[in-house]
Amino acid sequence: MRPCLRPFARASEFHRKLPLRILPRHGAFDPSLILQRSLSRVWPRYASSSRTVSELERRISDIPLERFRNFCIVAHVDHGKSTLSDRLLELTGTIEPGGKKQVLDKLDVERERGITVKAQTCSMIYNYKGEDYLLHLVDTPGHVDFRAEVSRSYASCGGAILLVDASQGVQAQTVANFYLAFAQGLHLIPIINKVDLPSADAPRALEQIRTTFEIDSENAVMVSAKTGLNVEAVLPAVIEKIPAPEGDHLKPLRLLLVDSWYSTFKGVILLVRVFDGQVQAGDQVFSFATGLKYIVGEVGIMYPDQTPQKRLRAGQVGYLHFNPGMKRSQEAKVGDTYTTVGSEKEVEPLPGFEEPKSMVFVAAYPVDQSDYGHLEDSINQIVLNDRSVTLQKEYSEALGAGWRLGFLGTLHCSVFEDRLRQEHGATIIITPPTVPFKVIRTDGKEEIIQNPADFPDKDVGSSRVAKLLEPYVSVTITLPEEYLGKVIEMCESNRGEQKELQFFTATQVILKYDLPLAHLVDDFFGKLKGVTKGYASLDYEEAEWRESNIVKLQLLVNKIPVDAVARVVHTSQAERLGRQWVTKFREHVDRQMFEVVIQATAGKRIVARETIKPFRKDVLQKLHASDVSRRRKLLEKQKEGRKKLRAVGNIAIDQKAFQGFLAK
C-alpha cells in the first residue's frame, strides 16, 4: 500500500471496530474527521511562524508612507558594500548576528570572488525615537560591467549611501556612480569605511569627496563595517537625510518592474516598486509594454528571503508572481509599468530603462559534442536569470556546434563561465573576447559584424566596402601620481588618445583617454593593475564609432582556414599577433605523415608561417656502397609519394590542440 494512503486505511479499520451507536446517522463514513484529529497534534508546532509573519504584517501596516525610506549603497569594487549591508541587517534584527557573511550575495561565484554581481534587495524595520520606520536597502555591484544594475537600483530609491574606502580613497567607479546618482536627483550620504585599518587615511578621503563631488563632508559617518564600529550612526542619518517616497495608495495602481528572476516552481518572479495604489493576490494587472494580462498569485517583501504579505502599498518595494505563472522571461521587460485591468487610460506609464548593450562577444563550444544538449540546457537556465546575455547559435568547422554569446564586459563573461563550470559541471571551450565592428557598403548600407568569421576578407575599395569602423570607449583611470608615466605609455601603445589629465589631490590623478574597445577587452585592466601594483582603478563608457584601418587575422592549416580562431585587429598589430599565433599553434599540433603548413593571413597577405616536418622513413638505410644516382632516385621517389599524400591527406586537429591554443 502507498504510504500516503495508510492513515486512511487505519482510520477505516478503526471505523469498522466502532460500536454502531457512535456511527454517523447518515451512514456515510468520513475518514478525514479522524485524520484531522490526528493532525491537530502537529499543527501547533507551526503556529509560532504564522504569528511571526502576522506580527511583521501588523507592524508594516501601522507604518505610514512618511516613515518609508528607500536607499541603496554604491561604491567602487571591494569598498565594503556587502559587509555594511550585513551589519545593517543585524542591527535591525532582520538576521541573527554572527551568521554567514555576505547574506545578500546569493551566487557561489560572488562569495568566492568577494564581489557583487547582481543587485540584491532587503526590507528592514528600524525603531527610531520610538517610531517604526520601514527601510528598503539595495546592495549594488561595484564593477563597471554591471553599471546597468546600479542604474535600475536608483529607480527604486530616494537616496544613496556613497561608500568610500578610507585606505583607497575616491576611485573611478565611485566617480561614475556619483554622477549617475546626481543625474537621477538622489540625496547622497557620504560614509567612510575601513577606518580601523592601519593604512586608513580618513581626512584624505574626506578632502577627495569635498573637492571631487563638492559635497559637504563634515557630517560624513566614519565606520568600520567589519568590526561594527559606529555602524549604529548610519540608519539615523538615512532617516534624517533621505526623503520619504512619494505616492498615494488611493490612486489606481502604478508599479515599475525593476528586476526579475526565474523560479522552476513559480515561473518568473518580479521585483517591483509601487508608486501609486496597492496590489494584492487575486488582482488582475495589465502590462503596458506587452499588452498582456495576468492574475497576481502572491505578493511579499524580501526579509531577507521572500516573505509573503497580504498587500504591497504605494512606496514599497517587494516581489510578486502570477497564478498561472509567467513562463517566458522575455515577457518581463525591465522598466515596464503595470496597472490594474480597467485603469489603463487613467495611468501614465513610467519612463523605462535603457536596455544594456553587449560590448564583448565570445564563442562557446562543448569539449565533447555529445554534451551539446546538456550545455544548451545549462546556458539557457543561466540566461533566464541574466537577460543582459545575448545568445545565438553558430557552427564552426573546427569545433562543431556552439553559441555566440554577448556580454556587458570581460568580468561579466568570466562570471558566466565560472557559473557554467561550478553550478552545472560544464566543460567548454571559450574563444578570446571580440567586439562588434561596423561595415559601411558602397551603396550606403550599414552592417554590424559580431562574428569575426563574417568580416569581409577583401580590402576597403573592393568587395563593395566603403568604410570599416570600430567602437571606441571613454576611459577614466584614477591612479597615484608616481605611476602616471607608465600608464600614459601603456595607453599610447594601445592606440589611446588622451583627453584630460587632472590632479584632484597632490598625489592622485584622474586620467581620461579614448581607447579602442578591442584593446580594452584584451586584458587591459589586468595590465593596468600590473603596471600600478594594483593601485589604479578604471571606469569606461561608450564613446563613438571611428573609421579605422582594421583587417581580419586568420589562421590557415594547409591553406584551409580555421574559423574558430579568426580575429579582427588593427593592421599595426597583424604581424606581431600572426607570429605569436603560428608559434603557439605549432606546439599543439601533432606531426603527420605529410608536411603541415601553418600560416597567419591578414586579408590577402601572409604575415607569418611555421612548418611541421613529416615523419620520414630512412630509405637509404639498406644502401651501403651504392652509386649516388641510386640514392638520388630513392629520395626523389620518396618526395613524390609525400606530394601525393599531402594532396589527398586531411589533417585532423584534436580538440585538445584548440583548448591549449585558446587557453590564457
Coordinates of N, CA and C in Angstrom, one line a residue, residues 115 401 646:
I115 N 32.8 39.7 -4.7 CA 32.3 40.8 -5.4 C 30.8 40.6 -5.5
A401 N 29.3 22.4 -33.3 CA 28.1 23.3 -32.9 C 28.4 24.0 -31.6
R646 N 50.2 14.5 -49.4 CA 49.8 15.8 -48.9 C 48.5 16.3 -49.7

